[in-house]
Coordinates of C-alpha atoms in Angstrom, one line a residue:
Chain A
X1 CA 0.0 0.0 0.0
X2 CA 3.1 2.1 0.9
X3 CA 3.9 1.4 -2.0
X4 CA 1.2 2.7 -4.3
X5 CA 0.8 6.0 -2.5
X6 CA 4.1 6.7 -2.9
X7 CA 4.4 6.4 -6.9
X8 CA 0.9 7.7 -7.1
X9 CA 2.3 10.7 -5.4
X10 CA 5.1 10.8 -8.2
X11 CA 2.5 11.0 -10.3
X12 CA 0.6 14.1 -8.8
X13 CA 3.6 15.8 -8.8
X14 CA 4.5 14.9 -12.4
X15 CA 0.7 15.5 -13.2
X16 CA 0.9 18.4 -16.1
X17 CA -2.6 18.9 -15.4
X18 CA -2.4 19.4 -12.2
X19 CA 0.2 22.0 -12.2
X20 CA -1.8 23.6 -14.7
X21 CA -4.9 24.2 -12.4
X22 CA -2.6 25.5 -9.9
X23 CA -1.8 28.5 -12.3
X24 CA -4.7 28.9 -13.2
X25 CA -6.1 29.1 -9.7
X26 CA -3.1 31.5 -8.8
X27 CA -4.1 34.0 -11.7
X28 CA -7.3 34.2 -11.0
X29 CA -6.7 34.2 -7.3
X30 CA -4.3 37.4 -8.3
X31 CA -7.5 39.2 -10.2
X32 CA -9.1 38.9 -7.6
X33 CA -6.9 40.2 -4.9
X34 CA -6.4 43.0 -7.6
X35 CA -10.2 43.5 -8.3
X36 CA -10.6 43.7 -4.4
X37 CA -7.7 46.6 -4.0
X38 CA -9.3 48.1 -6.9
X39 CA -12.7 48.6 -5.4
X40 CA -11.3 50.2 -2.2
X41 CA -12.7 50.2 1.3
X42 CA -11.2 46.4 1.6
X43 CA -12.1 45.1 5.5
X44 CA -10.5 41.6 5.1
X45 CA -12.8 39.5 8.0
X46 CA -15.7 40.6 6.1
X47 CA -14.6 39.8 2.5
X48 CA -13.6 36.2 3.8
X49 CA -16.8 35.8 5.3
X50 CA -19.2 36.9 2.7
X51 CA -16.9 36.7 -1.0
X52 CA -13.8 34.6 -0.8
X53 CA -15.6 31.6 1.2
X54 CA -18.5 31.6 -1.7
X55 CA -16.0 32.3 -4.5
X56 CA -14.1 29.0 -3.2
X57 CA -17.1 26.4 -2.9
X58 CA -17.3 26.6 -7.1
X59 CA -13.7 26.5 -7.3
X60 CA -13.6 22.7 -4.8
X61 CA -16.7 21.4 -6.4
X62 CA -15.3 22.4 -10.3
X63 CA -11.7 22.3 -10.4
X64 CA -11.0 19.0 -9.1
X65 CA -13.2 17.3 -12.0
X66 CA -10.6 18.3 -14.5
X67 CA -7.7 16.6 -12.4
X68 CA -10.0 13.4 -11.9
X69 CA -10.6 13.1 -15.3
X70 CA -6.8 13.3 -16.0
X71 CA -5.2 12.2 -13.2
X72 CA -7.6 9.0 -12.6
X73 CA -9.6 8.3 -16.1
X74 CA -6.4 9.1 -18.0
X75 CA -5.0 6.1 -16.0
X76 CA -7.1 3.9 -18.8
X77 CA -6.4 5.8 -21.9
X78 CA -2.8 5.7 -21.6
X79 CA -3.0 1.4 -20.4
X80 CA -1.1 2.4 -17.6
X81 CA -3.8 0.9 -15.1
X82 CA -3.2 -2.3 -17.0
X83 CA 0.5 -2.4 -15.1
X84 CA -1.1 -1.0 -12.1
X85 CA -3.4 -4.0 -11.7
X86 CA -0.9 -6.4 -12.7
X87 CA 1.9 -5.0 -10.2
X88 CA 0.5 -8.2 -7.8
X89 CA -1.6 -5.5 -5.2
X90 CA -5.2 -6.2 -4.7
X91 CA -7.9 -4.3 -6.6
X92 CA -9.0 -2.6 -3.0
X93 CA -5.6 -1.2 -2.3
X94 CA -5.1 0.2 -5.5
X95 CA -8.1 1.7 -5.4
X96 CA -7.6 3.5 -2.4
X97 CA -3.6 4.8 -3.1
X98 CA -5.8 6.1 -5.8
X99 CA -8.4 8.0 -3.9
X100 CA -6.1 8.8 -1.5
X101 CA -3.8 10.6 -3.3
X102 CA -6.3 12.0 -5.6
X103 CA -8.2 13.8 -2.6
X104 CA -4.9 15.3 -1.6
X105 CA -4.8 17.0 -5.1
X106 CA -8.1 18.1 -4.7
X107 CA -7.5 19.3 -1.4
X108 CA -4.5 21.7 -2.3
X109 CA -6.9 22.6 -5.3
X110 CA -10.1 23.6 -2.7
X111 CA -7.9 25.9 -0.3
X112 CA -5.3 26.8 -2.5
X113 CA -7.2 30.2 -3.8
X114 CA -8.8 30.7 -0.6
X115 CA -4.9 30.9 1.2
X116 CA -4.2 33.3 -2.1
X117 CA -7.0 35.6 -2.0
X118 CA -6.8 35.8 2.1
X119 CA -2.7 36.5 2.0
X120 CA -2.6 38.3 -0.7
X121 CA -5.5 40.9 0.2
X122 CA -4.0 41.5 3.8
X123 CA -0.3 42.0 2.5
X124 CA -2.1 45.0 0.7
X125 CA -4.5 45.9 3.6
X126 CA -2.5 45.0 6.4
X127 CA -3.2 42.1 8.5
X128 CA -4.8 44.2 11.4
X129 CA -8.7 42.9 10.1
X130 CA -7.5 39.1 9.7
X131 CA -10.9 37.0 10.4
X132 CA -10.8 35.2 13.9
X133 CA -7.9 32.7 13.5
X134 CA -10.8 29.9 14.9
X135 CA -13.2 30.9 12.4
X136 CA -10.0 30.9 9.7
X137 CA -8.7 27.1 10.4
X138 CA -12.4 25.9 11.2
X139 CA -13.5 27.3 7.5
X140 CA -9.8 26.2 6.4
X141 CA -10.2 22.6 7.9
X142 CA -14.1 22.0 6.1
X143 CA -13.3 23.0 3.6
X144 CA -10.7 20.2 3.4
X145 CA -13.1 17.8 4.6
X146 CA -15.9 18.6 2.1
X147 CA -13.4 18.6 -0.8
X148 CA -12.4 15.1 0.1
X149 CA -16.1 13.8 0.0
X150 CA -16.5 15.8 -3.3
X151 CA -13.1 13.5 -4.5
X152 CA -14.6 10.7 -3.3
X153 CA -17.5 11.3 -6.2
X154 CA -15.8 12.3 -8.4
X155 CA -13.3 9.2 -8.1
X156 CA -16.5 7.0 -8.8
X157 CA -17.4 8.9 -11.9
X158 CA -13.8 8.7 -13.4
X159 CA -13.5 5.0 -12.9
X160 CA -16.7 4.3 -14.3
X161 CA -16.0 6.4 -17.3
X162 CA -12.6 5.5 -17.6
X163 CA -12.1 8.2 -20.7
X164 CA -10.9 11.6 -19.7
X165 CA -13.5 14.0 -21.9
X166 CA -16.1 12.0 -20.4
X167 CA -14.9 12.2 -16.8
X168 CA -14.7 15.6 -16.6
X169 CA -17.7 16.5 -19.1
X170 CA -20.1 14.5 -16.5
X171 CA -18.5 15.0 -13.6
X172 CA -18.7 19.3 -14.6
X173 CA -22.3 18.6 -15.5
X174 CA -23.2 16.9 -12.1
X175 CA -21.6 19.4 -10.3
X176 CA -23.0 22.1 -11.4
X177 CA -26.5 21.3 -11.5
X178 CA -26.6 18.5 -8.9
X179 CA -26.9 20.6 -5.9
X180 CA -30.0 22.9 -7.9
X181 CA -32.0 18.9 -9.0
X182 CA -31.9 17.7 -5.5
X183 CA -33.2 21.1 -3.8
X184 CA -35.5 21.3 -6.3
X185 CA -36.9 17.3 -5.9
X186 CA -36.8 18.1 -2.4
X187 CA -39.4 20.7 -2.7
X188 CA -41.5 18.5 -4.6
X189 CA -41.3 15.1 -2.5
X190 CA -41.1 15.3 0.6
X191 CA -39.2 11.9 0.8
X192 CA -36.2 13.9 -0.1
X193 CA -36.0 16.9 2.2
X194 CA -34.2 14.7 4.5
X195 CA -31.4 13.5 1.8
X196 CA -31.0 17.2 0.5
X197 CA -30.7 19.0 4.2
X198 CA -27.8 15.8 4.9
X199 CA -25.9 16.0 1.8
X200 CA -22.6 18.1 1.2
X201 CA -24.5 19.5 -1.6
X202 CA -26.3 21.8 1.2
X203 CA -24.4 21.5 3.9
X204 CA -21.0 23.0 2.4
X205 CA -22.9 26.3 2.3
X206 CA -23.2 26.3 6.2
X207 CA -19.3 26.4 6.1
X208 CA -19.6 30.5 5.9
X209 CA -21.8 30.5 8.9
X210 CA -19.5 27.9 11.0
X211 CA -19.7 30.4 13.8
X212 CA -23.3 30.5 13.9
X213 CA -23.5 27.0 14.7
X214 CA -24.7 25.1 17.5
X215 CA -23.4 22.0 18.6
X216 CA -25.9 19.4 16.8
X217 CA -25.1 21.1 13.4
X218 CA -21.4 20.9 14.4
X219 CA -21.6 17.4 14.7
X220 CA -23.8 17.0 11.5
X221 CA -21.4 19.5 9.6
X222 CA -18.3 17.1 10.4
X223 CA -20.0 13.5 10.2
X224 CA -22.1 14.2 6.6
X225 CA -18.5 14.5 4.2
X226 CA -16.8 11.8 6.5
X227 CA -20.2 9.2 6.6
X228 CA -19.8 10.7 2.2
X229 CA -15.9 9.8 2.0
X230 CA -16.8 6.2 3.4
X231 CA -19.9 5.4 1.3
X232 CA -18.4 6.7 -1.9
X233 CA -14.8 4.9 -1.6
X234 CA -16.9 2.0 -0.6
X235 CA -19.0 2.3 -3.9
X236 CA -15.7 2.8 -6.0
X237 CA -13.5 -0.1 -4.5
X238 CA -16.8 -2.4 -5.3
X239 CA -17.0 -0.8 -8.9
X240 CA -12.9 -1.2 -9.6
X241 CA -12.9 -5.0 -7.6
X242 CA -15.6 -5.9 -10.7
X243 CA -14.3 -3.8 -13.6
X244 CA -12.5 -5.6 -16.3
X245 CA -9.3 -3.3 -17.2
X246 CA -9.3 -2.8 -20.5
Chain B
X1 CA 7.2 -26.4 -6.6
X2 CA 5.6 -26.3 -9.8
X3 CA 7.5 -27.3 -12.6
X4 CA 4.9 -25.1 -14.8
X5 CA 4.8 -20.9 -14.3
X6 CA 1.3 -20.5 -16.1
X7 CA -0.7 -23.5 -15.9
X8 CA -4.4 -23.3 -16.6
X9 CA -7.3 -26.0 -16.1
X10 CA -10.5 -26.1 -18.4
X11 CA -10.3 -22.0 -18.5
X12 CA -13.0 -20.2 -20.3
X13 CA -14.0 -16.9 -20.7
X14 CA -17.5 -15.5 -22.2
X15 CA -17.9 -12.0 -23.1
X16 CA -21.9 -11.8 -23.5
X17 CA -22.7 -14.2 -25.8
X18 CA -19.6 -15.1 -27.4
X19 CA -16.8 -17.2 -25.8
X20 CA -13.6 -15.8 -26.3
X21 CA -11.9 -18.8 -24.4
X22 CA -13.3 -22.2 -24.6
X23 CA -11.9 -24.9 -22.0
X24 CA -8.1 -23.7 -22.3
X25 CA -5.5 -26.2 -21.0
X26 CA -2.5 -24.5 -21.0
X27 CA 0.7 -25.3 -19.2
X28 CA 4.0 -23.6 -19.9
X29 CA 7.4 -24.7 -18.3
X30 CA 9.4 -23.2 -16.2
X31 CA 12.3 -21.6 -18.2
X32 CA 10.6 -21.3 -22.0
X33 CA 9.8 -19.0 -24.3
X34 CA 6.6 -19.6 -25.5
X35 CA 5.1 -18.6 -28.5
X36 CA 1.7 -18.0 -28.5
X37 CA 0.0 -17.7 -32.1
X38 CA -3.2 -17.1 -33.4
X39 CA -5.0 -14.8 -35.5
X40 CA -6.6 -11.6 -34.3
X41 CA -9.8 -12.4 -32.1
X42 CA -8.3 -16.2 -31.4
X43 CA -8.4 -15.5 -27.9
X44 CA -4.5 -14.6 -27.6
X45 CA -5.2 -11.3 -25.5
X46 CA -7.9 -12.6 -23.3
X47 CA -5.7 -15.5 -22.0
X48 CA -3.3 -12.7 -21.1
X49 CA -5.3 -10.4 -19.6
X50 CA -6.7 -13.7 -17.1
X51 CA -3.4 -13.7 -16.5
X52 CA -2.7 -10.9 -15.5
X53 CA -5.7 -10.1 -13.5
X54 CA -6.8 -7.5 -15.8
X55 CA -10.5 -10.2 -16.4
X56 CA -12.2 -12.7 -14.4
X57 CA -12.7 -16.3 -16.3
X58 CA -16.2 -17.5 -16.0
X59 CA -15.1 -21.0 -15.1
X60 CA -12.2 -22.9 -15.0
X61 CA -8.5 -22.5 -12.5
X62 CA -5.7 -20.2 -13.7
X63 CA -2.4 -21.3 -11.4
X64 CA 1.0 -18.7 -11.5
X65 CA 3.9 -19.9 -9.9
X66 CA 1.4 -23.0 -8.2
X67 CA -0.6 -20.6 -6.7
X68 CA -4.4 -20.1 -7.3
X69 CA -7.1 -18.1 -6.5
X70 CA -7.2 -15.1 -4.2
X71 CA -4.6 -13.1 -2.5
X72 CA -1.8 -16.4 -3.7
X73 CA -2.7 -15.5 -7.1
X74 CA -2.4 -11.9 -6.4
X75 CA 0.8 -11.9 -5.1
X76 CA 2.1 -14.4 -7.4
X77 CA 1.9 -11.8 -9.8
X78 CA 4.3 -9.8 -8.1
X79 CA 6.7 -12.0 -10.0
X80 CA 5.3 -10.8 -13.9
X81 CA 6.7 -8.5 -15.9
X82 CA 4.2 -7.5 -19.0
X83 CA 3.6 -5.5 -21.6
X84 CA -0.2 -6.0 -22.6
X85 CA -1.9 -4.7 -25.8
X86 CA 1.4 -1.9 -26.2
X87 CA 3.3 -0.6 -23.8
X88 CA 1.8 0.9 -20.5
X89 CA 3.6 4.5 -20.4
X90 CA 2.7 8.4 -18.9
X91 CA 3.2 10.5 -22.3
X92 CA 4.1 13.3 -20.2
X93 CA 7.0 11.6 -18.7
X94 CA 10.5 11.4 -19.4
X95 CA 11.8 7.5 -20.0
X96 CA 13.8 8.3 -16.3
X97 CA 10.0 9.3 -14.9
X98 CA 8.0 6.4 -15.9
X99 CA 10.2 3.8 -14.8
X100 CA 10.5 6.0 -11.6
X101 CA 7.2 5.3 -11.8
X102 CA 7.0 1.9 -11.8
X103 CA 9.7 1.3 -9.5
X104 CA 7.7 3.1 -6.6
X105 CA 4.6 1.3 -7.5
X106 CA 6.2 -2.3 -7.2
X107 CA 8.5 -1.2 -4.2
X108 CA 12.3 -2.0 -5.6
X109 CA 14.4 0.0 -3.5
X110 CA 17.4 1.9 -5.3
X111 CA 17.1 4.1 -7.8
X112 CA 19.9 2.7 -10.0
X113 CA 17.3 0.0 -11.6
X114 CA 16.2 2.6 -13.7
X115 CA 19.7 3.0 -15.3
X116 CA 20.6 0.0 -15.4
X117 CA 17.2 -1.0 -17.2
X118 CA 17.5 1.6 -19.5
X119 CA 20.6 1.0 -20.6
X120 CA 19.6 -2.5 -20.8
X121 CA 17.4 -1.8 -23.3
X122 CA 19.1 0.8 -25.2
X123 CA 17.1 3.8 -23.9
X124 CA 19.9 5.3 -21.7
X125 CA 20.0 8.6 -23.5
X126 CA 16.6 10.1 -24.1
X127 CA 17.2 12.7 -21.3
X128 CA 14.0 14.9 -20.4
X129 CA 12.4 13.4 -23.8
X130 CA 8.6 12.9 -23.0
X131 CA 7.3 9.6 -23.8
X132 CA 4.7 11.0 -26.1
X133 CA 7.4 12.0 -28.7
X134 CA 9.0 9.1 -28.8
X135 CA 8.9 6.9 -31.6
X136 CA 6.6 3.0 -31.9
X137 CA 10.0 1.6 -31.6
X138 CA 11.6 3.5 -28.5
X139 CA 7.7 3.4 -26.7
X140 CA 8.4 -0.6 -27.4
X141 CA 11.5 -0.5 -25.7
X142 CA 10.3 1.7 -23.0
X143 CA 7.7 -0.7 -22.3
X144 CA 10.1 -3.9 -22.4
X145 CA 12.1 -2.2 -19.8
X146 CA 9.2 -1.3 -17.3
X147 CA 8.2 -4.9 -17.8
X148 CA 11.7 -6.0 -16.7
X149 CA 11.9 -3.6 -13.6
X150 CA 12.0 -5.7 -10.6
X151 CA 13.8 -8.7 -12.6
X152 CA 10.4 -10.5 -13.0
X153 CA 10.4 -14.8 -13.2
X154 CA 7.9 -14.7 -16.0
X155 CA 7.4 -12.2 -18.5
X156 CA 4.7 -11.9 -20.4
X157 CA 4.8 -9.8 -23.8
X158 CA 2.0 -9.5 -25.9
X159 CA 3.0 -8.1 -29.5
X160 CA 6.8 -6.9 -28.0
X161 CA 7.9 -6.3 -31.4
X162 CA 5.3 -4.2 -33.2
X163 CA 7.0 -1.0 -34.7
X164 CA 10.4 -2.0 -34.6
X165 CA 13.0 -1.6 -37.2
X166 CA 15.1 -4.6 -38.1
X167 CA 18.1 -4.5 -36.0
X168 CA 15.6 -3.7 -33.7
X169 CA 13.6 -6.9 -33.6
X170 CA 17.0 -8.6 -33.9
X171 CA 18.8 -6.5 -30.7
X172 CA 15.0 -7.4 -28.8
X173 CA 15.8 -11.1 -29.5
X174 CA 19.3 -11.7 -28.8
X175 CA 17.8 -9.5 -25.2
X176 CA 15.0 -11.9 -25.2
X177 CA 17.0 -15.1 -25.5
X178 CA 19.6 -13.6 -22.7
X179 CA 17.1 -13.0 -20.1
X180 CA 15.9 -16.7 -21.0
X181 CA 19.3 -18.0 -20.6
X182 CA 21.4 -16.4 -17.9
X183 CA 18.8 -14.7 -16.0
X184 CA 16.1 -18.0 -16.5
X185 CA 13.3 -15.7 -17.2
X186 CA 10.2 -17.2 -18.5
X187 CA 8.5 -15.7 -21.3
X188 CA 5.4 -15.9 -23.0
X189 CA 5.0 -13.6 -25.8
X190 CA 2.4 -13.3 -28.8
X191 CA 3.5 -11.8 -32.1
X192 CA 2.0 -12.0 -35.5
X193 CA 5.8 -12.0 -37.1
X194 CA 6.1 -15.6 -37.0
X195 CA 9.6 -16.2 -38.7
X196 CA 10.7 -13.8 -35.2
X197 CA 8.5 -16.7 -32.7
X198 CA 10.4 -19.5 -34.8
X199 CA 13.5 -17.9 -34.1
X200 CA 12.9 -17.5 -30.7
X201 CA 10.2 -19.7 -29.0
X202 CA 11.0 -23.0 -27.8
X203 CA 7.6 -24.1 -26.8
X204 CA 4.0 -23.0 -29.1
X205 CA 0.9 -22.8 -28.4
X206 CA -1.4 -22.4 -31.2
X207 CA -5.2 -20.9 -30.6
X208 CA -8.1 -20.6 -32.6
X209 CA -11.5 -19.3 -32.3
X210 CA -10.8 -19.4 -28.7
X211 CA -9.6 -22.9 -27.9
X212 CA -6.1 -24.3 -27.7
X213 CA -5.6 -26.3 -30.6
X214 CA -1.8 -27.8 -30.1
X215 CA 0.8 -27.1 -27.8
X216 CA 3.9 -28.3 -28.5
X217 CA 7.7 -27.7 -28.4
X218 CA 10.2 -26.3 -31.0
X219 CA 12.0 -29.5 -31.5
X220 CA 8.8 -31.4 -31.9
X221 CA 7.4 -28.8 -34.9
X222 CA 10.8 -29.1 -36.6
X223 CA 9.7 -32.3 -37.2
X224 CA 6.2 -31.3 -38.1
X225 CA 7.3 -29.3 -40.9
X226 CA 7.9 -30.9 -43.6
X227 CA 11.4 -31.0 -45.3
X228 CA 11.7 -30.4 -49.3
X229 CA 14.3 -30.2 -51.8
X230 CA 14.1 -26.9 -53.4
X231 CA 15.4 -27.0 -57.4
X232 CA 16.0 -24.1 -59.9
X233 CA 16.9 -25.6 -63.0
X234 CA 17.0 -24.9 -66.7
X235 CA 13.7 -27.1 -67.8
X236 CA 11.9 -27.9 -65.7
X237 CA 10.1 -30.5 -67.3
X238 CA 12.9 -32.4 -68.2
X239 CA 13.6 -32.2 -64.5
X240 CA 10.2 -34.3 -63.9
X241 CA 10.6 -36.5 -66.7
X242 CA 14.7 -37.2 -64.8
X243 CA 13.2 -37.2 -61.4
X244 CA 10.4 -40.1 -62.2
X245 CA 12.6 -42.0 -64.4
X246 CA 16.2 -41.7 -62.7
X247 CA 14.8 -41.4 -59.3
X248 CA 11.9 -43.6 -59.5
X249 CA 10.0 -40.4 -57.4
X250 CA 6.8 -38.4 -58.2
X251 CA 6.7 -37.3 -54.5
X252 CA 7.5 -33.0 -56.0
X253 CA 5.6 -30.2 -57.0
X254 CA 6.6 -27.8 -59.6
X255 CA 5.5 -24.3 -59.2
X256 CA 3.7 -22.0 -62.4
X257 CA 7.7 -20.4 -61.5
X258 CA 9.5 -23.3 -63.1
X259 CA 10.9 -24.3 -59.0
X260 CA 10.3 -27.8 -57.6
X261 CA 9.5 -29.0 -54.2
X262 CA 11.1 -32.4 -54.0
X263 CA 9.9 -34.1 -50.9
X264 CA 12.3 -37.2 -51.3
X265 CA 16.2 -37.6 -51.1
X266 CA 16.0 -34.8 -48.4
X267 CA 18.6 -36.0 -46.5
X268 CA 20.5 -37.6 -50.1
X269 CA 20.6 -34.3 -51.9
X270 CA 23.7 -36.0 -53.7
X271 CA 21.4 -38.8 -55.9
X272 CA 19.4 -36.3 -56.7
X273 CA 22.1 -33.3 -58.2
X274 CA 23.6 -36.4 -59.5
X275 CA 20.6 -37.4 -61.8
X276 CA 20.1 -34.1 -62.9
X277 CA 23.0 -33.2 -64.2
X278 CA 23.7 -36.9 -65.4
X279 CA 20.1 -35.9 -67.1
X280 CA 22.1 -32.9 -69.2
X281 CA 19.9 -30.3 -66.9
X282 CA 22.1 -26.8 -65.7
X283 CA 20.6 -26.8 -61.8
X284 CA 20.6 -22.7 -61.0
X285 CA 19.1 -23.1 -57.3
X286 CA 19.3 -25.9 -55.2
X287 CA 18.7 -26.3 -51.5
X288 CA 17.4 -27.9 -48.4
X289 CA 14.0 -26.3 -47.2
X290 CA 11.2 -26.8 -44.7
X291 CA 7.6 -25.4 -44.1
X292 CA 7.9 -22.5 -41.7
X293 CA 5.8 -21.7 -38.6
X294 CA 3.2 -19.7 -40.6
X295 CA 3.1 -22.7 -42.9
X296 CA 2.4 -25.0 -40.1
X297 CA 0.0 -22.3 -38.5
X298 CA -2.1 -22.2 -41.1
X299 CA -2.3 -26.1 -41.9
X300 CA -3.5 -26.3 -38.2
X301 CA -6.2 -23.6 -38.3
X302 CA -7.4 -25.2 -41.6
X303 CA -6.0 -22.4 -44.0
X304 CA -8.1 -20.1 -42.9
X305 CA -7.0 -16.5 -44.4
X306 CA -5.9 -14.1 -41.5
X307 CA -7.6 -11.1 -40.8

């Protein structure tokens, strides 16, 4: 297992697609932090709060779909996961350096522009109107966690599809609109309400309002992605245990 | 210990409707190279991908290295080296980087494998060269030495030679043969170039519309083939008329070319130049010859044309 994290970690860091996102994620964090100065009057605690936390939940639920569908699906276009499968470690194991490591690019992804657009406003503004430095590593540390149960989808999707274009076509799609379908079905059955106020679709945008919070919806806010990780990388290990590598 | 690295029993594998492996008993010794020929669709890819764990069978025991089933048959893989349906490479990597690769994924320690392999297979000074831009030949190689990482027991190469230049496929069989030989390396490897799996191969195994047809070793399809006397003269039917009257034979062919296939004397090649030239006749060509693999191939498969 050691093993397979390690070269799959090779792999992130070789990943041209990857390092690609980063950029782009830097320029437009950079626009931003120059569209901010721009508009004058910057207090920093209150643009985290209300802009850069809402900016950021497109950016974790968008971004990574391109890396999946490279970094995972183009795992079967190139044949590679034909020499992954055959290296002699079980199906389950592979699966998880996999997700593992794939959830780690996602996470540097989901807070990289939110560190950028937070350090780069206060080097302009001073850091005098930093936001609370709870509130900052409690928003900080979510939004980890709900980018790892978003990876954990979109890991699914790009072994099921197993061609790039596809991956990241669907996986953009479900993203997107997702989130919009299930509040919507909600409204009309009743059946769902429960599923749509417990999924990370809703609950990512209680995140901004961590400090609001009372203890139950702590607890709820913390076990939803983790119970979503679990069920998902369950889902995918019994997809990939069945799949015939082609 | 089993004497056998791949041994299957009764092995089938059904893709919807259509078996694309029919009751496969195949057994390959420890130490060969063994040729695995059929024509596209025989069933060639799917017994290598069972092998590999890349497909289930839907009935019937696959054993590696005497192990079967499970986490044995898992780990027993551990010992492979493959290249399946082309090499397995990361375009955007240099040669260096994918075997980096694949060193961290199987766990050798040392980095100076990668060297050592590259050099091996002549790769050594690509540089920062992506994969993408290399040529068919130098992707082959590529994928011959991320196979060989790890110095694998048994590898298994399916179409190795595809794309190669000539000194290419000779430099990738004299490599072949030496990993047989010193290193004791079992191979199995497909190829449609059959005069290369003659050369090489000293066990075959010949499949057809999914089921194994013959197995059987080099020496033993030597004497399968059957030897001829091929003869260039300068009339040809005076030849006939000399070869049915001198050499009491009408055991030859003579070809709308003016050659003849002799099947007698094979081994007395004297008798025969004797008679003909006794017979006034100027022999141009004459030579010892025998049916090739392809030849045999196709005798066994029914002369069936290949796709």
């Amino acid at each position: 297992m050691n093993n397979l994290i390690k070269a799959e970690w090779f792999k992130l860091r070789k990943d041209r697609s990857f390092w690609t996102l980063v950029w782009i994620l830097t320029a437009i964090s950079l626009l931003y932090i120059v569209d901010s100065i721009y508009d004058g009057n910057v207090q920093l605690d209150l643009l985290y709060a209300s802009e850069m936390l809402g900016v950021n939940f497109q950016f974790m639920r968008l971004v990574p779909c391109i890396l999946a569908g490279f970094f995972i699906s183009g795992e079967y276009a190139a044949g590679t996961m034909k020499s992954i499968v055959s290296s002699g470690n079980s199906r389950m194991q592979v699966y998880a350096a996999k997700l593992i490591v794939f959830t780690v690019g996602a996470a540097i992804l989901s807070i990289l522009p939110l560190l950028l657009m937070t350090g780069g406003v206060g080097i302009y503004v001073g850091f005098a109107d930093l936001p609370d430095a709870g509130f900052f590593f409690e928003t900080i540390g979510l939004t980890l966690l709900y980018a790892a149960a978003f990876g954990s989808i979109m890991t699914v999707f790009a072994t099921l599809f197993t061609e790039s274009g596809k991956s990241i076509g669907f996986s953009l799609l479900f993203f997107m609109f997702f989130d919009e379908l299930l509040h919507l079905l909600s409204s009309k059955f009743s059946f769902l309400e429960p599923v749509w106020n417990n999924s990370v679709f809703k609950l990512q945008y209680d995140i901004a309002n961590v400090a609001a919070l009372d203890g139950g919806q702590w607890t709820r806010l913390l076990a939803v992605p983790i119970i979503t990780f679990a069920v998902f990388a369950a889902i995918g290990v019994s997809i990939f245990q069945r799949k015939e590598i082609k | 210990m089993s004497e056998y690295v791949l041994k299957t029993n009764q092995l089938s594998k059904q893709y919807k409707q259509q078996w694309a492996l029919r009751q496969v008993n195949l057994a390959i010794p420890k130490g060969a190279i063994y040729g695995f020929i059929g024509q596209n669709g025989a069933g060639k890819s799917t017994m290598i991908r069972l092998a590999a764990g890349l497909a289930y069978p839907t009935s019937g025991e696959l054993e590696l290295f005497g192990a079967t089933g499970g986490q044995a048959l898992t780990e027993a893989r551990r010992r492979i080296g493959s290249i399946i349906e082309g090499p397995a490479l990361y375009p955007q990597m240099s040669a260096v980087d994918n075997l980096e690769a694949h060193r961290l994924l199987k766990g050798i320690p040392g980095r100076e494998c990668v060297k050592r392999t590259l050099k091996l297979v002549g790769l050594e000074g690509t540089g920062k060269k992506k994969a993408k831009n290399f040529s068919l030949g130098m992707k082959q190689r590529l994928g011959l030495a991320i196979a060989l990482l790890g110095d694998p027991e048994f590898l298994i190469l399916d179409e190795p030679i595809n794309g190669l230049d000539p000194m290419g496929v000779v430099e990738i069989r004299q490599l072949l043969m030496k990993l047989n030989r010193e290193y004791g390396i079992t191979i199995l490897i497909s190829s449609h170039i059959l005069s290369e799996l003659h050369l090489l191969a000293t066990h075959f195994g010949i499949i057809h519309h999914g089921c194994l047809l013959e197995q059987l070793t080099a020496a033993e399809l030597n004497a399968n083939c059957q030897q001829y006397l091929h003869i260039k003269v300068d009339d040809p039917q005076r030849a006939a008329f000399v070869l049915e009257t001198a050499l009491s034979t009408t055991d030859y062919e003579v070809s709308p070319d003016g050659t003849i296939k002799l099947f007698q004397f094979v081994h007395t090649p004297g008798k025969v130049s004797t008679a003909l030239v006794g017979g006034g006749l100027v022999i141009e060509q004459f030579m010892p010859m025998g049916a090739d693999l392809e030849a045999y191939f196709t005798s066994r498969i029914g002369g069936a044309a290949h796709e």
